[in-house]
mmCIF file of C-alpha atoms and ligand atoms in Angstrom:
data_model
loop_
_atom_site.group_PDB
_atom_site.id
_atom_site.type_symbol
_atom_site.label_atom_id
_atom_site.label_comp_id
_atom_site.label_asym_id
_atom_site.label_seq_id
_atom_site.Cartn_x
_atom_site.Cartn_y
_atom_site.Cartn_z
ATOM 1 C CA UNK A 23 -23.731 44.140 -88.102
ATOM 2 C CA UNK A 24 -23.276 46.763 -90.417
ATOM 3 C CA UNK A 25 -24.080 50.694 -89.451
ATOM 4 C CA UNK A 26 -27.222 51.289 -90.836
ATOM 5 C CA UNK A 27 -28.896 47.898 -88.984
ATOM 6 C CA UNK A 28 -26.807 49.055 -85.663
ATOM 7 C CA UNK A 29 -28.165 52.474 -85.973
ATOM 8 C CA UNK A 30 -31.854 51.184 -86.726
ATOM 9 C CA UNK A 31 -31.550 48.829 -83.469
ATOM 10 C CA UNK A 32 -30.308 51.693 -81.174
ATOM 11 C CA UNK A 33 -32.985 53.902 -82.663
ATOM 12 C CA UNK A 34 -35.721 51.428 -81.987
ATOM 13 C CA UNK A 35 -34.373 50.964 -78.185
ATOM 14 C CA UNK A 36 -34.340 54.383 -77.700
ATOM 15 C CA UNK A 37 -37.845 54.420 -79.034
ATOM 16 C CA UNK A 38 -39.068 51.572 -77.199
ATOM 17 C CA UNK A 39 -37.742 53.634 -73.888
ATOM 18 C CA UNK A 40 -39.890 56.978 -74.442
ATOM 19 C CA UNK A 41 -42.721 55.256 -75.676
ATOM 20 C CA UNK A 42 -42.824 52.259 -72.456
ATOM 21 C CA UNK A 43 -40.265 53.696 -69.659
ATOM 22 C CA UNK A 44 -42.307 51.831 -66.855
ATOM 23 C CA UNK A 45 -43.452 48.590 -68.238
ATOM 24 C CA UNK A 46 -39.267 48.459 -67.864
ATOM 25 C CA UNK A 47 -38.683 44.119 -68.756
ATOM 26 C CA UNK A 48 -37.930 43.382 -72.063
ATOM 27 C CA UNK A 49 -39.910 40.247 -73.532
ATOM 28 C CA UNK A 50 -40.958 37.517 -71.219
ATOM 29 C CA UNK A 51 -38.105 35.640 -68.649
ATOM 30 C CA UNK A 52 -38.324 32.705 -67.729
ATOM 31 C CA UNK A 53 -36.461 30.457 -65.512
ATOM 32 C CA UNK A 54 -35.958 27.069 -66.001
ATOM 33 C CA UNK A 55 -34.893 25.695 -62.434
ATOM 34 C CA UNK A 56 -33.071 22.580 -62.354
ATOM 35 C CA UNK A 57 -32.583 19.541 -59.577
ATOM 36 C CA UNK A 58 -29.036 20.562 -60.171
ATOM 37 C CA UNK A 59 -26.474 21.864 -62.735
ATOM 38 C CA UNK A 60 -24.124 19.528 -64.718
ATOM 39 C CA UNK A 61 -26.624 16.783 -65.112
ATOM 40 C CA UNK A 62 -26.628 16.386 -68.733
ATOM 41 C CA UNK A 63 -30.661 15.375 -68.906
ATOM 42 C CA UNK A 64 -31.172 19.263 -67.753
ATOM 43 C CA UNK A 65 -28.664 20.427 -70.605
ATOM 44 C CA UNK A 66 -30.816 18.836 -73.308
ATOM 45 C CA UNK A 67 -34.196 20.180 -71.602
ATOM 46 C CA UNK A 68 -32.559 23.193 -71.461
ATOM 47 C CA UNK A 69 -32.022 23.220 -75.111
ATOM 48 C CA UNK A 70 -35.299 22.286 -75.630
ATOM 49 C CA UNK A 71 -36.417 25.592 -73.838
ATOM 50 C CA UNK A 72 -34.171 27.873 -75.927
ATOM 51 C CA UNK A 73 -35.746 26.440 -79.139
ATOM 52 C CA UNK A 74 -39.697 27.412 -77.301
ATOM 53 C CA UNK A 75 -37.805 30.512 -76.620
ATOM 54 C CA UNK A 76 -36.758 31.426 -80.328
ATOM 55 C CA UNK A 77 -40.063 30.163 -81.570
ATOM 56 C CA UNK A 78 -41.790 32.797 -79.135
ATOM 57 C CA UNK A 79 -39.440 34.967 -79.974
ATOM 58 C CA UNK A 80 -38.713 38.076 -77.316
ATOM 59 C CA UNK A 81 -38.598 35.053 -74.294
ATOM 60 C CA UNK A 82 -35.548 35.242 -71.918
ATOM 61 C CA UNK A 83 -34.371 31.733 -70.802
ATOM 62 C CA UNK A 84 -32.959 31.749 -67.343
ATOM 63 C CA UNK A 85 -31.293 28.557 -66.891
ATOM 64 C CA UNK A 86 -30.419 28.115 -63.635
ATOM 65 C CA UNK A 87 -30.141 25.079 -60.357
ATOM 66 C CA UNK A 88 -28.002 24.751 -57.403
ATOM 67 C CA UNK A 89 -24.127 22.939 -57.399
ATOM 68 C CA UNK A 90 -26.002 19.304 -55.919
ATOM 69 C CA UNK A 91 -29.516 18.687 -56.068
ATOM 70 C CA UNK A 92 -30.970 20.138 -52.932
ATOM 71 C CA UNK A 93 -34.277 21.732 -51.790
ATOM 72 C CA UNK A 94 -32.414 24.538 -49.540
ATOM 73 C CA UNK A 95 -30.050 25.071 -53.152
ATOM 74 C CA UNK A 96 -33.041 26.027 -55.078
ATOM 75 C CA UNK A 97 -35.516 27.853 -52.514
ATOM 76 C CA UNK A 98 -31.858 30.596 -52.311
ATOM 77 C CA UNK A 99 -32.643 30.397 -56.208
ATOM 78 C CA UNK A 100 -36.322 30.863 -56.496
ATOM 79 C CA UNK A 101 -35.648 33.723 -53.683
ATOM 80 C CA UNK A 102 -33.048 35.397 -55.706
ATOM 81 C CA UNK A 103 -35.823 35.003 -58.821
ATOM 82 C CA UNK A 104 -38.413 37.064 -57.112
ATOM 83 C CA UNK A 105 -36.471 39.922 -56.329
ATOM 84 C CA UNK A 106 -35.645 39.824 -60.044
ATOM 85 C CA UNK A 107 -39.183 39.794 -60.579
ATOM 86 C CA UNK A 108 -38.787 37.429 -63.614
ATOM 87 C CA UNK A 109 -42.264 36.344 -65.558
ATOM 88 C CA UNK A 110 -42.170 32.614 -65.032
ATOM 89 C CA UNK A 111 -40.124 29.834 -62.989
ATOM 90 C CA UNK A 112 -40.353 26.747 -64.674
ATOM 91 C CA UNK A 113 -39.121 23.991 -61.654
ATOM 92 C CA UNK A 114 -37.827 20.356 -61.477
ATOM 93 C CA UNK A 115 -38.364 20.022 -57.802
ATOM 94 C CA UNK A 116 -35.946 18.385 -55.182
ATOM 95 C CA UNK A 117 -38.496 18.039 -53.020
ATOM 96 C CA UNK A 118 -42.521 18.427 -53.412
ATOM 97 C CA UNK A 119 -43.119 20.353 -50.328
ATOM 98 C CA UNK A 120 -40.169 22.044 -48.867
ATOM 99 C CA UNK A 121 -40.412 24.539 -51.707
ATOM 100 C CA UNK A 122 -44.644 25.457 -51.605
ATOM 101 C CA UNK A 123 -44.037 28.489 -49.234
ATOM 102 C CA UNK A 124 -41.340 29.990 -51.407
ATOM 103 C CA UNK A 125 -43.386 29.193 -54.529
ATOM 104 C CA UNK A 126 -46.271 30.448 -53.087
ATOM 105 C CA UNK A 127 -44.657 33.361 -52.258
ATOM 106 C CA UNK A 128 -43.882 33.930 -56.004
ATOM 107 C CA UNK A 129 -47.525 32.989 -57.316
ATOM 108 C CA UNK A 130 -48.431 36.207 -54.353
ATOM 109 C CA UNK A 131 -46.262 38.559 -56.877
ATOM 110 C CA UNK A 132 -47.609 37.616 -60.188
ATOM 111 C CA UNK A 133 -45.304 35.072 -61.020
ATOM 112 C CA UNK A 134 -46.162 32.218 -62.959
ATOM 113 C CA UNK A 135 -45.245 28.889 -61.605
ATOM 114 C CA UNK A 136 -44.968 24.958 -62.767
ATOM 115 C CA UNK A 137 -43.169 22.465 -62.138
ATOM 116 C CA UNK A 138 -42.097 19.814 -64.529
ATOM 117 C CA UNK A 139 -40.075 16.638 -64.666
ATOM 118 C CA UNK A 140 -40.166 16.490 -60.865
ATOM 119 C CA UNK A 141 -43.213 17.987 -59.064
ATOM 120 C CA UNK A 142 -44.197 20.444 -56.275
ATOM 121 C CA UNK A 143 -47.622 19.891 -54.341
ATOM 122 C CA UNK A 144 -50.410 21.134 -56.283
ATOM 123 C CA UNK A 145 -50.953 24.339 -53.850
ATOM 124 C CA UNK A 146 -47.004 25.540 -54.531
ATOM 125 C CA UNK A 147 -47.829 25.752 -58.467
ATOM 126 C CA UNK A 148 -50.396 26.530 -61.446
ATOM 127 C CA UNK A 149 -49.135 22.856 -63.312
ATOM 128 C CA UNK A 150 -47.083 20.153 -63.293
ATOM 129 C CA UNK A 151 -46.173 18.813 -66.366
ATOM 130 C CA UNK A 152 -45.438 14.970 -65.671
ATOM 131 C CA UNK A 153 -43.115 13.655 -68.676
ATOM 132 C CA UNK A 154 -44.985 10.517 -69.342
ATOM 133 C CA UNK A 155 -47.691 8.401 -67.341
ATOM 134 C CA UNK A 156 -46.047 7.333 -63.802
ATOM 135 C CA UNK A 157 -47.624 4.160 -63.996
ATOM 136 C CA UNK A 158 -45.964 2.986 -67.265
ATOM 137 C CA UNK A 159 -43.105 4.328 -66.284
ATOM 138 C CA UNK A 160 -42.824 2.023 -63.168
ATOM 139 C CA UNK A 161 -44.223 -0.972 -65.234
ATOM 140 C CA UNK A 162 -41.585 -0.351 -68.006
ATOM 141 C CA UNK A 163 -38.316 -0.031 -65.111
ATOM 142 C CA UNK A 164 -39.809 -3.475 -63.930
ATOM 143 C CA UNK A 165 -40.254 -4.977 -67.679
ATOM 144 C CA UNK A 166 -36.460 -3.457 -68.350
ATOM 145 C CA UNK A 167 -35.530 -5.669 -65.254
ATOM 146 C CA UNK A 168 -36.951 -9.205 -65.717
ATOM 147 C CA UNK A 169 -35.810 -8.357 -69.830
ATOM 148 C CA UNK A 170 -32.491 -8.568 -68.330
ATOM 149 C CA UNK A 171 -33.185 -11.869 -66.494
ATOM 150 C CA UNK A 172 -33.293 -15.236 -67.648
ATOM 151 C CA UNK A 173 -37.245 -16.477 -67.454
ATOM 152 C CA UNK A 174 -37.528 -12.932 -65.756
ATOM 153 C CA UNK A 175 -37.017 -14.531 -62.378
ATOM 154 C CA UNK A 176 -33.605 -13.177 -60.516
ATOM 155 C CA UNK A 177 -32.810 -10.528 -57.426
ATOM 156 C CA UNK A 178 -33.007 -6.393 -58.509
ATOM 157 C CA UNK A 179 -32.135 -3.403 -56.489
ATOM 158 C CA UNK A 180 -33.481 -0.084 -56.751
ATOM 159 C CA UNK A 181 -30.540 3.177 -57.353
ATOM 160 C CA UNK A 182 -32.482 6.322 -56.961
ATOM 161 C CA UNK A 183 -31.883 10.020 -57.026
ATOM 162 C CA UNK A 184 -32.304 11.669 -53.710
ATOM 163 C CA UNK A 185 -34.624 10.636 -51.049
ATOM 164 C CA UNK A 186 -36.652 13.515 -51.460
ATOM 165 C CA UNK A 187 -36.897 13.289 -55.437
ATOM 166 C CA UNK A 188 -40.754 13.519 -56.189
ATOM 167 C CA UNK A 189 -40.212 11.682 -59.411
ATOM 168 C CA UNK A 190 -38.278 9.075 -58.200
ATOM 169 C CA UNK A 191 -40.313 8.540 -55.249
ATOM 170 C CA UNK A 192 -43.367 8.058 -57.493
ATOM 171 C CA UNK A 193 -41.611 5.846 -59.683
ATOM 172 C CA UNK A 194 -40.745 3.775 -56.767
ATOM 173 C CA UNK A 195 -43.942 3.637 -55.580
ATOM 174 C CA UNK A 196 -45.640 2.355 -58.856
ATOM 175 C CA UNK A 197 -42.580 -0.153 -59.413
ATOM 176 C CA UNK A 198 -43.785 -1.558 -55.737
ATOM 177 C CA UNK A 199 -47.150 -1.495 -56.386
ATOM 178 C CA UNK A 200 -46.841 -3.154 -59.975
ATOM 179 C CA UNK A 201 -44.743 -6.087 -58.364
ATOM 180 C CA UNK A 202 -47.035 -8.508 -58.102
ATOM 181 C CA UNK A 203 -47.732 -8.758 -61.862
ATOM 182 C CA UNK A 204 -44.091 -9.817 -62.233
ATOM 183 C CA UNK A 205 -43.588 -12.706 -60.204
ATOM 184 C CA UNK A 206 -39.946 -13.382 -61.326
ATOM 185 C CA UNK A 207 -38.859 -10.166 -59.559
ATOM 186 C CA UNK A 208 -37.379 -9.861 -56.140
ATOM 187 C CA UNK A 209 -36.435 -6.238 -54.822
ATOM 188 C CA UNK A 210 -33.978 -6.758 -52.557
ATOM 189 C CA UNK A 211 -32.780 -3.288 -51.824
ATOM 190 C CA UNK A 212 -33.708 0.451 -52.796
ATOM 191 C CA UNK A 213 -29.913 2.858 -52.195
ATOM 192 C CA UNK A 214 -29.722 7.005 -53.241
ATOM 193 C CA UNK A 215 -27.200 8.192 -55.217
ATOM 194 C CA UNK A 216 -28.438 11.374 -55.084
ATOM 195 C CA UNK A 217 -27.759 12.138 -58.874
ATOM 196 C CA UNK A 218 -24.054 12.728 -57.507
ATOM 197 C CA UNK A 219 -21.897 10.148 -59.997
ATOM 198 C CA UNK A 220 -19.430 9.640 -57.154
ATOM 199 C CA UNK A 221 -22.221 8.508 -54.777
ATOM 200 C CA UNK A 222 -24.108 6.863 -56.947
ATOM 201 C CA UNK A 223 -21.015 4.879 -58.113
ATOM 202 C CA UNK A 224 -20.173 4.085 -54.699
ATOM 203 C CA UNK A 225 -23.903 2.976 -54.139
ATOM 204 C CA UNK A 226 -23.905 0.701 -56.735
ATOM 205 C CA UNK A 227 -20.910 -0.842 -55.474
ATOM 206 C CA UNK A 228 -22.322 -1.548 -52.285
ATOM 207 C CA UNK A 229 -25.156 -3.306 -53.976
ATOM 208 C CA UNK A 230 -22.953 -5.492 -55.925
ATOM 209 C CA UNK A 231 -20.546 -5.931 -52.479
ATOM 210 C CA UNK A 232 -24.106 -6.884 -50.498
ATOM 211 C CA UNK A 233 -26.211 -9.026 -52.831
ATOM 212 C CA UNK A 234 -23.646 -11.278 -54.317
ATOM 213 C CA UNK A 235 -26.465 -13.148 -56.290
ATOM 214 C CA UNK A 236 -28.074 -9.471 -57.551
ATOM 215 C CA UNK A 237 -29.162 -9.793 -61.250
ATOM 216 C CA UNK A 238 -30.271 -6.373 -62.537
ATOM 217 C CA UNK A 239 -29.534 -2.552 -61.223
ATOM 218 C CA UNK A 240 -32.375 -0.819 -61.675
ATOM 219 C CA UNK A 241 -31.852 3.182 -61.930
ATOM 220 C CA UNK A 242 -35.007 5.480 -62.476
ATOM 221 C CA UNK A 243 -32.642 8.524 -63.255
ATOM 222 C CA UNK A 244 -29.716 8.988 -65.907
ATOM 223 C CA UNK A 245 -26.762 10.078 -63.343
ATOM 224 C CA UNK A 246 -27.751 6.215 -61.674
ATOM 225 C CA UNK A 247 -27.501 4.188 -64.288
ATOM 226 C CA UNK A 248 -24.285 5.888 -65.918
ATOM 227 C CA UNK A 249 -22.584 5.867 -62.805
ATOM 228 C CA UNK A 250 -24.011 1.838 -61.835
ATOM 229 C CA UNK A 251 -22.812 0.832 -65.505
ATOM 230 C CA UNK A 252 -19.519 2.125 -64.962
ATOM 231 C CA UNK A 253 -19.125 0.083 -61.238
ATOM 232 C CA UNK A 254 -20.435 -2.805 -63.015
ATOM 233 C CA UNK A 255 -17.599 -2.522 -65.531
ATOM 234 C CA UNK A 256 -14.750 -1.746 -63.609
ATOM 235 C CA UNK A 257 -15.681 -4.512 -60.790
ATOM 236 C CA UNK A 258 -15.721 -6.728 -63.831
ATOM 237 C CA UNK A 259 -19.109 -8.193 -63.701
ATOM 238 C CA UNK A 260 -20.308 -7.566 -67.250
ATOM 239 C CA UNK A 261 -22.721 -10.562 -67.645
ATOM 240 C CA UNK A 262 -23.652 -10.955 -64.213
ATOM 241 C CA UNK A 263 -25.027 -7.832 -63.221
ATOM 242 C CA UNK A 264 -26.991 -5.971 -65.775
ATOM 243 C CA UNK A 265 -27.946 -2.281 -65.539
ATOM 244 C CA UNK A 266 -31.134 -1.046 -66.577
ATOM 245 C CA UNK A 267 -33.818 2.081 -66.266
ATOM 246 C CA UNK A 268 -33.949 5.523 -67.241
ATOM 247 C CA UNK A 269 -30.853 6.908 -69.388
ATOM 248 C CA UNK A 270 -30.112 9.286 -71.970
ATOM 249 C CA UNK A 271 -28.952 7.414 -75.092
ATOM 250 C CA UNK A 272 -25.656 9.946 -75.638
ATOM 251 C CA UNK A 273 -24.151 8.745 -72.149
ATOM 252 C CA UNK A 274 -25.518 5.370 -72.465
ATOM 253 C CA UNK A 275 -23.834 4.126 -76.006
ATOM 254 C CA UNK A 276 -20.731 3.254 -74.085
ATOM 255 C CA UNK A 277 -22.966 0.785 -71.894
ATOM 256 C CA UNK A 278 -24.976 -0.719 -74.569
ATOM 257 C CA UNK A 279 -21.798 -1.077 -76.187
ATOM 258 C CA UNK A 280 -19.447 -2.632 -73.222
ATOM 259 C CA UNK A 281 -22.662 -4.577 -72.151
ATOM 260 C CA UNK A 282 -23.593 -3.551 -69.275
ATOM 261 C CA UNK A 283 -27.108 -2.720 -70.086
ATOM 262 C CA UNK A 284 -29.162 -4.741 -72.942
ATOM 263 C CA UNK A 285 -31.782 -2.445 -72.678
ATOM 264 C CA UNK A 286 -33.170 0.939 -71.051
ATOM 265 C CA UNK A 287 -35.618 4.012 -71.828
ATOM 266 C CA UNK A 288 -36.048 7.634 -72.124
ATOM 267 C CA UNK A 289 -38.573 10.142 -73.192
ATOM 268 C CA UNK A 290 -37.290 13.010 -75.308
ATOM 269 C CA UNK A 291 -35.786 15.430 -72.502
ATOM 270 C CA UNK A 292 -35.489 17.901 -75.228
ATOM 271 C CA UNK A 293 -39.159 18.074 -75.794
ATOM 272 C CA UNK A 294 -39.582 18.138 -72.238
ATOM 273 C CA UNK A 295 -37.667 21.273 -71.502
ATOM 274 C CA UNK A 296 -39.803 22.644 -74.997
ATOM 275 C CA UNK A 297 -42.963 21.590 -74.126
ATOM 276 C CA UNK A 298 -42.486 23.328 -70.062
ATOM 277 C CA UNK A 299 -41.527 26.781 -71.901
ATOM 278 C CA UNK A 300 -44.233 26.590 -74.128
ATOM 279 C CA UNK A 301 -46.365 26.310 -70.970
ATOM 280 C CA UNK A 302 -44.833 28.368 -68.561
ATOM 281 C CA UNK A 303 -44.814 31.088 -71.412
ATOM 282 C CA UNK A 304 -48.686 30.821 -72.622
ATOM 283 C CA UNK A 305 -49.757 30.840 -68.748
ATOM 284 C CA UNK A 306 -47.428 33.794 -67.760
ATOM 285 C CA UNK A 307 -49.464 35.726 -71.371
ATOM 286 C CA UNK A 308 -52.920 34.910 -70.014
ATOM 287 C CA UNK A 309 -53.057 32.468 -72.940
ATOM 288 C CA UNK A 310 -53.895 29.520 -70.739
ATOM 289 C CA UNK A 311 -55.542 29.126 -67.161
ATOM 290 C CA UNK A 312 -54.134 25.835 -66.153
ATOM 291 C CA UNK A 313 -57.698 24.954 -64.955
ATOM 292 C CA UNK A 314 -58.147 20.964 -64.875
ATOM 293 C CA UNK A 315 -59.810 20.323 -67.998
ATOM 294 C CA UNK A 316 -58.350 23.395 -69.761
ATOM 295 C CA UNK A 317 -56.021 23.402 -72.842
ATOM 296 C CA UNK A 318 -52.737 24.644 -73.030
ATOM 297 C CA UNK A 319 -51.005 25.252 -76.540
ATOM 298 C CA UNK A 320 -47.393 23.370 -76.026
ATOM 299 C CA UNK A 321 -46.215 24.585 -79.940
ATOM 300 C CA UNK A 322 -45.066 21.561 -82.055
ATOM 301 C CA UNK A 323 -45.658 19.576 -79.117
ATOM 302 C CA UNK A 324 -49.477 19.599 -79.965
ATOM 303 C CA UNK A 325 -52.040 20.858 -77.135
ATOM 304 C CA UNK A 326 -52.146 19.713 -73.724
ATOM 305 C CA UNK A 327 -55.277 18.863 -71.514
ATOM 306 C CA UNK A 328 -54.780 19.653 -68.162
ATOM 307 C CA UNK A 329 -55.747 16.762 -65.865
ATOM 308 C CA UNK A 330 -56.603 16.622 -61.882
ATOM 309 C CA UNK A 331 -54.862 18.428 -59.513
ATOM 310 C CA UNK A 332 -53.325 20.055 -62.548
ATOM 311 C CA UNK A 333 -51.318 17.896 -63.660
ATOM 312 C CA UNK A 334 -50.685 16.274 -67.408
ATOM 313 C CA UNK A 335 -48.292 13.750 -69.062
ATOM 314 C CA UNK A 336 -46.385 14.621 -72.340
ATOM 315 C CA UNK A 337 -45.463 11.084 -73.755
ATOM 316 C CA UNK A 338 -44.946 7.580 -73.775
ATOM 317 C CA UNK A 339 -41.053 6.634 -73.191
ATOM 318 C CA UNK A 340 -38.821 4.942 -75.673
ATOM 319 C CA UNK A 341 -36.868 1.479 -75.783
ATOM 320 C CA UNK A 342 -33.089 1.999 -76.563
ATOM 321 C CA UNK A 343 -30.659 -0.605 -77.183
ATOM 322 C CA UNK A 344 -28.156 -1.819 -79.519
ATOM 323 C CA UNK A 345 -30.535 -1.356 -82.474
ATOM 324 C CA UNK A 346 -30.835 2.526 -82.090
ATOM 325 C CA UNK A 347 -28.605 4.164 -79.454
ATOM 326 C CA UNK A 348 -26.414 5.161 -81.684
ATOM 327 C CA UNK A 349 -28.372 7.126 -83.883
ATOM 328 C CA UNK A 350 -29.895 8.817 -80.761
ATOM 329 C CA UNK A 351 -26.358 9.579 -79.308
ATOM 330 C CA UNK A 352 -26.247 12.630 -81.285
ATOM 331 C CA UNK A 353 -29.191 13.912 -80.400
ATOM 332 C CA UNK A 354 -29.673 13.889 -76.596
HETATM 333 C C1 RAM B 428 -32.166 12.477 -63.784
HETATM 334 C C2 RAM B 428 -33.027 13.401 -62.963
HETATM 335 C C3 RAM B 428 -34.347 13.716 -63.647
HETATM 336 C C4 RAM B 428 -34.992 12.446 -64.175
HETATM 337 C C5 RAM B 428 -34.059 11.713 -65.087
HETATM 338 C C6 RAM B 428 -34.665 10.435 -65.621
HETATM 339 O O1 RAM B 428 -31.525 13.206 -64.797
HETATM 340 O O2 RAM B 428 -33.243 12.803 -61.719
HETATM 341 O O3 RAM B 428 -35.196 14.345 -62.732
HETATM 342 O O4 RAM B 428 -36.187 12.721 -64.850
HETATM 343 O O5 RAM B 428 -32.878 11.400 -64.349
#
């Protein structure tokens, strides 16, 4: 920065400070609140949010989410976020309810509040912004599994996040409920890895130890399946036991590539983590009421219509396999 532009910026601070000493924040924060940090589907939502951020322009992205993915990590959070008094919090819950009172708490002070990804109860938010339709999403982890059968007929266990995981427990539902219209499919077991790779490795393990004649590991979040594809291959039963479910196609190439999965799916988490910005940001303005039936302006994402209980669905999921997940590795 050269003298002139440093001296123009201090000059416009200190003119920003006379003219507005009480109105005190700078721009709009907001805090995107993870299930947990290190879980590379919340890096590339995160990224996602710092490109709704520069598009804004003057928006503050506080990225943020306990060590492991617990309800008592983030309500110490969310606490800590009041008393910064930031604009929004943008959450992927751990759990749908443990986390209404401290939510609600925040919504008391003028804070805006959605979750997204993974929801809270509609009375500890304004929105929920689902990523796709939970019922395709459960038909397409069953289609993924009888894909990876022969005649679609064979034994499949569920590996899930945490028990509490409102996504995952949703999922699980519809995948239970849709069962009958795949006959081929028998679920012999549903295990938590709790989006911990070393647990989650260990799970799938004990699938593979238990069910000698399992077919397919089903695992609705991206820590599962990495860590089940990686047991598969190092107990040596490429072939036998196929992996399969939600997965980001950057961690997944090895897999597609070793053969441990055929096949799996993914919405765009980058658009995700844009598309809960753009929201958070044009509710926290008074853009948006986040009515059911109301419109919310998500940027390049196109608008969104606000559905029951105030939630909405961004998109449909995507196929990945040997065909394209290498041309998506770059990207998320
Ligand atoms: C994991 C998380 C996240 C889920 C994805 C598919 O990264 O559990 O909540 O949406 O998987």
């Amino acid at each position: 920065m050269n003298i002139f532009k440093t001296l123009a910026a201090g000059t416009a601070l200190a003119v920003a400070f006379i003219a507005a000493p009480a109105a005190a924040q700078d721009g709009t924060r907001i805090a995107l609140v993870v299930k947990s940090l290190g879980n590379g589907f919340f890096e590339a939502a995160h990224r996602g949010a710092q490109e709704a951020a520069e598009e804004l322009g003057d928006v503050e992205i506080i990225y943020t989410g306990p060590t492991a993915p617990t309800a008592e990590g983030q309500i110490e959070i969310i606490t800590s976020l009041i008393a910064q008094n930031v604009d929004a919090i943008a959450v992927s819950a751990n759990d749908p309810d443990a986390l209404v009172p401290i939510l609600q708490r925040a919504m008391d002070r003028g804070i805006t509040v959605i979750s997204w990804d993974s929801g809270v109860a509609p009375e500890g938010r304004q929105v929920h912004l689902n990523p796709s339709s939970n019922e395709l999403i459960g038909r397409m982890c069953l289609q993924l599994a009888a894909d990876h059968m022969e005649n679609g007929e064979g034994n499949f266990a569920i590996l899930s996040a945490t028990s509490t995981a409102t996504n995952q427990n949703i999922w699980i539902e519809e995948m239970q409920s849709q069962l009958a219209d795949f006959p081929g499919l028998n679920l012999v077991d549903i295990v938590y890895g709790d989006d911990l790779a070393d647990k989650s490795y260990r799970e799938a393990q004990g699938l593979m130890t238990n069910y000698p004649d399992l077919d397919v590991i089903v695992a609705p979040t991206t820590v599962g399946i990495l860590a089940a594809s990686q047991a598969v291959a190092d107990a040596d039963r490429i072939g036998e036991v196929y992996v399969t479910g939600l997965g980001l196609p950057s961690e997944m190439a090895g897999a597609i590539d070793s053969g441990a999965t055929k096949s799996f799916a993914i919405w765009n988490p980058i658009d995700l983590g844009y598309s809960a910005t753009m929201i958070a940001y044009n509710l926290a303005a008074g853009n948006a009421t986040g009515e059911p039936g109301s419109e919310i302006d998500m940027g390049r994402m196109g608008m969104l219509t606000v559905g029951e209980n105030g939630e909405a669905a961004m998109a449909e999921p995507f196929v990945y396999d040997a065909s394209n997940v290498h041309e998506f590795a770059s990207i998320f």
